[in-house]
Tab-separated table of C-alpha atoms in Angstrom:
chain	number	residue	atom	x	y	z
A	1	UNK	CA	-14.378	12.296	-6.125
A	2	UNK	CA	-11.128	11.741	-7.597
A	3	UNK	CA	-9.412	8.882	-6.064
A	4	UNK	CA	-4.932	8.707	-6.428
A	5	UNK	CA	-3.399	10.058	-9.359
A	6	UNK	CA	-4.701	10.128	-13.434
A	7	UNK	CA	-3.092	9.715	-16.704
A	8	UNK	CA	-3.661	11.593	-19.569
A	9	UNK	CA	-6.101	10.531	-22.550
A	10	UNK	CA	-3.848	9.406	-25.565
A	11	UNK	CA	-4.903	12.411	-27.272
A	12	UNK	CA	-4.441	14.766	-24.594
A	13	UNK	CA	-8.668	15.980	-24.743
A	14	UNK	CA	-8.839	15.117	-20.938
A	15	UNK	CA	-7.855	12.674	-18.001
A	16	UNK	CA	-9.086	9.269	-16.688
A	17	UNK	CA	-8.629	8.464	-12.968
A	18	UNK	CA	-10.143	6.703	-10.127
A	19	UNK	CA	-13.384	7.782	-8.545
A	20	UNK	CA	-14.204	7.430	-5.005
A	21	UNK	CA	-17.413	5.097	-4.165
A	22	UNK	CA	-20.338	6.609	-2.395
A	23	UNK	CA	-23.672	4.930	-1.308
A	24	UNK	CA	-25.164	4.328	-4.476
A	25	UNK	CA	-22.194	2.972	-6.976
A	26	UNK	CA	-18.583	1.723	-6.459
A	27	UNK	CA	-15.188	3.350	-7.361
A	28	UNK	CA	-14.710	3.039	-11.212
A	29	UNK	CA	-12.551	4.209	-13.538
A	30	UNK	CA	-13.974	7.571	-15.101
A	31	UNK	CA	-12.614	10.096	-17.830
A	32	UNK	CA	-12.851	13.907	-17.738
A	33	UNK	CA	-13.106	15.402	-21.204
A	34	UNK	CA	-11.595	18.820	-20.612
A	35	UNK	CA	-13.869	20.471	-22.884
A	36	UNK	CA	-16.927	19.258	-21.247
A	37	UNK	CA	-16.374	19.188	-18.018
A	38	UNK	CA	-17.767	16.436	-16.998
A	39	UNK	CA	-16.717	12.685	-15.728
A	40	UNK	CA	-17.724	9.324	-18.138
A	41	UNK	CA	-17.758	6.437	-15.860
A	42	UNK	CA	-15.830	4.100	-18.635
A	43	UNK	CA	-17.930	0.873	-19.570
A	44	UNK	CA	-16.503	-2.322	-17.861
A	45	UNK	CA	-17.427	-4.760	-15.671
A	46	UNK	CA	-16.366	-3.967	-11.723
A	47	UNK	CA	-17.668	-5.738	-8.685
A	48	UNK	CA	-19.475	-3.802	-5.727
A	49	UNK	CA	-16.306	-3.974	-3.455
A	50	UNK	CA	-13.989	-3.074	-6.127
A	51	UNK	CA	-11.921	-0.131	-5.813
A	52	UNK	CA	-9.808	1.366	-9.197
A	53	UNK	CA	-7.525	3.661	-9.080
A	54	UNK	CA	-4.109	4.218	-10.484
A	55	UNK	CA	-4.683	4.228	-14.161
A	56	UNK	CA	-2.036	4.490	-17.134
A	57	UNK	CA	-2.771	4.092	-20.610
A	58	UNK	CA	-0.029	2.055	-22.471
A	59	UNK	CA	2.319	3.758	-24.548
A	60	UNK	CA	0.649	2.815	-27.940
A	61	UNK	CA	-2.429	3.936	-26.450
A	62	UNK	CA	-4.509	0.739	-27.056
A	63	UNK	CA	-4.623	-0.389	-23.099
A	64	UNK	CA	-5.439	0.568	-19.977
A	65	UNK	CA	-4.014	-0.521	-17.249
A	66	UNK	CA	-4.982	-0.111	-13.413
A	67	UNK	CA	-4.834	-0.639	-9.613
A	68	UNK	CA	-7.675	-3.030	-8.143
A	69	UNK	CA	-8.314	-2.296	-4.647
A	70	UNK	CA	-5.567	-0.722	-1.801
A	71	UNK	CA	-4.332	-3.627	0.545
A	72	UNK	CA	-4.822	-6.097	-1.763
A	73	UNK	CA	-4.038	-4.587	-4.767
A	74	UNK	CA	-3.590	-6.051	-7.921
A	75	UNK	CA	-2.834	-4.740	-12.132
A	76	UNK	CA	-5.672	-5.169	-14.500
A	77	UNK	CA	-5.509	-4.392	-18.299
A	78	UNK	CA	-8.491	-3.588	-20.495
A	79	UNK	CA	-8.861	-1.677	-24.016
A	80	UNK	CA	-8.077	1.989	-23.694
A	81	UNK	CA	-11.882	2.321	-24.621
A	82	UNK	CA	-13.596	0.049	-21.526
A	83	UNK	CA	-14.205	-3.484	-22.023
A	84	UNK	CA	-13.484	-6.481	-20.238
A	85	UNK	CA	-10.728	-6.274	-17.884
A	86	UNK	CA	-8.253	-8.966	-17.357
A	87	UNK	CA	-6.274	-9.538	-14.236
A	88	UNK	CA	-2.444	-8.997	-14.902
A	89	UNK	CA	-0.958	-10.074	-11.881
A	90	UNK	CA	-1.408	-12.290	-8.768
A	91	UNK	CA	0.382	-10.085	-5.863
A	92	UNK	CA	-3.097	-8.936	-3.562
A	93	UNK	CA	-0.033	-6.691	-2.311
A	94	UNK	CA	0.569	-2.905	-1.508
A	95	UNK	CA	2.010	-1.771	-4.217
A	96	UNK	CA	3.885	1.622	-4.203
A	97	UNK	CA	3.983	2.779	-7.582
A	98	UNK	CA	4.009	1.369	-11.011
A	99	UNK	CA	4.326	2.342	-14.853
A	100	UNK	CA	4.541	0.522	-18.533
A	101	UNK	CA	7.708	0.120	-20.307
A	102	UNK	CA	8.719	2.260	-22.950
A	103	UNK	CA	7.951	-0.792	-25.413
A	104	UNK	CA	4.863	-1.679	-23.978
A	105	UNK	CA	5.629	-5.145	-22.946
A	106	UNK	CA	5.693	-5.088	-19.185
A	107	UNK	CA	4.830	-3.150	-16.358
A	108	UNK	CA	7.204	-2.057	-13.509
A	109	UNK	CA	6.428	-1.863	-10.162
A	110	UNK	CA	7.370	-1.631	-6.000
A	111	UNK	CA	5.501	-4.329	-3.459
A	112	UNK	CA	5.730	-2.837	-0.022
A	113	UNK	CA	6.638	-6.177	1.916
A	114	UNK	CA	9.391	-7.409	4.276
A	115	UNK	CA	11.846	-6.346	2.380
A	116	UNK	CA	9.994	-3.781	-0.388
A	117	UNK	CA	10.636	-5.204	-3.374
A	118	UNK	CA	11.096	-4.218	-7.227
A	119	UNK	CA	9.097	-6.557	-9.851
A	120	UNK	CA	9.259	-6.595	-13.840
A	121	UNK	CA	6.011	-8.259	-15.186
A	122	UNK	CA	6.108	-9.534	-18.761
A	123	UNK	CA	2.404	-8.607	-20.192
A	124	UNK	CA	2.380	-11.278	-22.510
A	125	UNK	CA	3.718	-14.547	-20.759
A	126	UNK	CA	2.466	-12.879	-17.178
A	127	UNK	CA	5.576	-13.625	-15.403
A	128	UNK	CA	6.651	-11.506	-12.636
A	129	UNK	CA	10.370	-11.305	-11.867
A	130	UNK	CA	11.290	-9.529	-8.657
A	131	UNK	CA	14.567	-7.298	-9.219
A	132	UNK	CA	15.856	-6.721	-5.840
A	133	UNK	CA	15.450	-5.170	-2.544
A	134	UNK	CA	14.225	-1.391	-3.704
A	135	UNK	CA	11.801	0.459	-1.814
A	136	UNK	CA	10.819	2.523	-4.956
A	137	UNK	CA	7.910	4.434	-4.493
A	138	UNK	CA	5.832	6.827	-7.130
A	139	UNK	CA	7.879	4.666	-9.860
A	140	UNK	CA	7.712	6.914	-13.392
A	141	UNK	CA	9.330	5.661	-16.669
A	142	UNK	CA	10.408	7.710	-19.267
A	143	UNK	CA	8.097	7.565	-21.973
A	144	UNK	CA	10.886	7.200	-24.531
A	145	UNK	CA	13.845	5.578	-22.943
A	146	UNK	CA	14.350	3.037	-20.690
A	147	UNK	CA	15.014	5.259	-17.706
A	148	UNK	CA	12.963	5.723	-14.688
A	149	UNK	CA	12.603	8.236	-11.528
A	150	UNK	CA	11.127	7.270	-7.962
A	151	UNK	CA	11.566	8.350	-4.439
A	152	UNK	CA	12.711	6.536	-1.422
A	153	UNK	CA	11.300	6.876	2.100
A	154	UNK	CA	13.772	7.479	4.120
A	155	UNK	CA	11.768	9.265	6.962
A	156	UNK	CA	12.251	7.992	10.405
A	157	UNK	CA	8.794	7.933	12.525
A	158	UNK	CA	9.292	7.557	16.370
A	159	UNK	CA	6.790	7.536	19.255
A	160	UNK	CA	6.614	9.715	22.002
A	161	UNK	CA	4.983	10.560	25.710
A	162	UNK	CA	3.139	14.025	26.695
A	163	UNK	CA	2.447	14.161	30.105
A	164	UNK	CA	-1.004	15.290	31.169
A	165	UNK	CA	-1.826	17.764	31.483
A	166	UNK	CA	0.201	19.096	28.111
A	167	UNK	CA	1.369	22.585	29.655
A	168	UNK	CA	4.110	24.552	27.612
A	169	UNK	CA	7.738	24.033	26.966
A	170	UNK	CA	7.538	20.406	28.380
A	171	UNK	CA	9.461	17.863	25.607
A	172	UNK	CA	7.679	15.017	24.803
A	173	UNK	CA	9.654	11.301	26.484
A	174	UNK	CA	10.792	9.111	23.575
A	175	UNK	CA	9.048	5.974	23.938
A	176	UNK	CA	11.280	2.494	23.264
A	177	UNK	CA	13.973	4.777	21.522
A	178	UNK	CA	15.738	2.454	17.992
A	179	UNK	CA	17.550	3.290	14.857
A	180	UNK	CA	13.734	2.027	12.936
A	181	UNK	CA	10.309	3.096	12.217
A	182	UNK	CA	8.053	2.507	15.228
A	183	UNK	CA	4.312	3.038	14.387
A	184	UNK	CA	0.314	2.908	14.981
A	185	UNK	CA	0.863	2.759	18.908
A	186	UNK	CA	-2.191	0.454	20.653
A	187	UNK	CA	-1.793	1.054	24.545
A	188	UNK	CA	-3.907	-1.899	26.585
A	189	UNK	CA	-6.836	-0.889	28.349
A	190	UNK	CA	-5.272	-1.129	31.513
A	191	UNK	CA	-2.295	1.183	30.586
A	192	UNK	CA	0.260	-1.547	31.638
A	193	UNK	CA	1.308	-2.653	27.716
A	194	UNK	CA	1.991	-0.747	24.606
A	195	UNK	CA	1.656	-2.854	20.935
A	196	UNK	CA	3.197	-1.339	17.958
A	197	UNK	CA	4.739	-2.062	14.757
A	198	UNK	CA	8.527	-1.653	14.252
A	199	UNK	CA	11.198	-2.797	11.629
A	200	UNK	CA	14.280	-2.043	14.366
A	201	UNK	CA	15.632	-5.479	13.844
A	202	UNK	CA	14.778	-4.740	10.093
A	203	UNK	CA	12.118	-6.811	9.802
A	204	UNK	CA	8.508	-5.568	10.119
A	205	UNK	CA	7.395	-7.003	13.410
A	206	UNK	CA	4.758	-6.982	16.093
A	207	UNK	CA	6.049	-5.396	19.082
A	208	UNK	CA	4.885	-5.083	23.483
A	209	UNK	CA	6.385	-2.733	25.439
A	210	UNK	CA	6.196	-2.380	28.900
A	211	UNK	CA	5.040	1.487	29.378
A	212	UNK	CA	6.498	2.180	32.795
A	213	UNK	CA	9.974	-0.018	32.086
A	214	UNK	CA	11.670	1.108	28.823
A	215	UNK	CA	13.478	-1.785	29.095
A	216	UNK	CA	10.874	-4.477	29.280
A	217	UNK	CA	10.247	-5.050	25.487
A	218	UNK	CA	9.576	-8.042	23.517
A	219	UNK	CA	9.044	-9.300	19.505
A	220	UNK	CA	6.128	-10.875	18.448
A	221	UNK	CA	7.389	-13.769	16.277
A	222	UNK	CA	5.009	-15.290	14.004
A	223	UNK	CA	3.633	-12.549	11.762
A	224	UNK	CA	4.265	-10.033	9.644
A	225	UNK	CA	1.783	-7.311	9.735
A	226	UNK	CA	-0.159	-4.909	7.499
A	227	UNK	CA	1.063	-1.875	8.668
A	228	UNK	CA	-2.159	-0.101	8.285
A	229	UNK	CA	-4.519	-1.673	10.376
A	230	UNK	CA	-2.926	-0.976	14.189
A	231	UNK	CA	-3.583	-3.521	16.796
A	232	UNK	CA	-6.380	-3.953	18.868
A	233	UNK	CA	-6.669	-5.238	22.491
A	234	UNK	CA	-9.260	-7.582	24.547
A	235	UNK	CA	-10.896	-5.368	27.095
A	236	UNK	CA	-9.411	-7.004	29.676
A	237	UNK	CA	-6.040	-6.524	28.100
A	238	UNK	CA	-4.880	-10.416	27.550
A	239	UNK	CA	-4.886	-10.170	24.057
A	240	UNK	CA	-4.615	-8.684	20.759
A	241	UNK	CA	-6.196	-9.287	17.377
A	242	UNK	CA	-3.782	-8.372	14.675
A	243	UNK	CA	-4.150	-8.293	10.580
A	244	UNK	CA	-1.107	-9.492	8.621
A	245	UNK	CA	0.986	-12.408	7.237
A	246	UNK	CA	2.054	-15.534	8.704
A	247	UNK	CA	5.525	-15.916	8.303
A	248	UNK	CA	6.628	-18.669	6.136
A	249	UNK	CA	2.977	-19.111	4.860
A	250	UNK	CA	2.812	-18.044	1.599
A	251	UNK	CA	1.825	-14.444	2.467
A	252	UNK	CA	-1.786	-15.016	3.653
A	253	UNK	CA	-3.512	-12.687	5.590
A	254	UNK	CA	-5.284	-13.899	8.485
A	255	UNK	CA	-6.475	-11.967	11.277
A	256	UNK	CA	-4.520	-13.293	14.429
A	257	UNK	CA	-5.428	-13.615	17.966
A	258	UNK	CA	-2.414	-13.456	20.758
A	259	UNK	CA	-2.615	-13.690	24.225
């Protein structure tokens, strides 16, 4: 049931991670004494839609921090021990990977966003101060220095066409070739229209294609979307309902009908 990665107890006796919910609970935060063998649900208040994961205990042990939900995912801090949790920051963001600061006094993290950003949040006065365009991802801080490794995404994801039927040897057609990341294809019903995601202009963007005329494509202004949830299209294929930002509004997500 283990849900994203775990963190050590201070002691080293076991781990604490993330459990996944099932029908009869939610996803709390849980601690595997090694010796046992079993998993302690921690004591602490978390609501029925709530979803922790992510943990890391602070470097004097006394805290626990953690990830609240996925999409809109936030830091929370409690004692190392359970207790009231207290919400850290205010991004309901994606965030890509985070740790504590050698001193204790602020977390470090990436926000997936348009463009991925790299935020320093001071624990005490709860002020978050973005650091610059860095897509840092599985963020990791020394746990004596003030030096940190992370990875950058560099792959490139394309779409493509197989013929049917698939018969061997035959390439796949690149579909609406760029220099980006095109993804979670959404062809209409009436196979005239493909929708997709893209950042080819460098900007996450809704995208429509025209399937049998490569060069018959068009941007979506308006929206920045959640590039998790993919499209979906009106059965008569005259519009699409999309999840993501409006641009220029703060960041809210609204569910968005085009035709």
């Amino acid at each position: 049931r283990m849900n994203g990665r775990y963190d050590w107890l201070p002691d080293g006796s076991g781990i604490v991670a993330g459990l996944k919910a099932d029908a009869a609970r939610p996803a709390p935060l849980a601690v595997l004494h090694l010796q046992k063998g079993q998993w302690q649900t921690l004591s602490y208040p978390i609501g029925a839609s709530d979803e922790d994961f992510d943990p890391r205990y602070s470097p004097d042990g006394t805290q626990l921090a953690f990830r609240r939900n996925l999409s809109h995912s936030d830091l929370w801090i409690m004692p190392a021990i359970g207790g009231k949790p207290r919400q850290s920051t205010a991004l309901r963001g994606n965030i890509s990977g985070w740790d504590w600061t050698p001193d204790g006094r602020a977390l470090l993290f990436g926000l997936l966003g348009n463009p991925p950003q790299l935020y320093r949040h001071d624990v005490r006065s709860g002020r978050t101060q973005a650091l610059g365009r860095f897509p840092a991802e599985g963020l990791d801080v020394a746990a004596r220095r003030a030096v940190m490794a992370f990875a950058v995404d560099d792959a490139r994801i394309a779409m493509f066409r197989y013929r049917l039927p698939m018969r061997a040897g035959v390439a796949p057609e690149a579909l609406f070739a760029s220099t980006g990341n095109d993804l979670l294809p959404s062809p209409s019903p009436d196979g005239r229209w493909l929708a997709f995601y893209s950042d080819r202009n460098r900007e996450a963007r809704l995208w429509l294609g025209d399937t049998g005329n490569a060069g018959d494509l068009r941007m979506v202004d308006g929206i920045i979307p959640i590039w998790r949830h993919p499209p979906q299209w009106s059965a008569d294929s005259t519009r699409l309902l999309v999840i993501g930002e409006r641009a220029g509004n703060g960041g809210s997500r609204v569910p968005t009908l085009y035709e």
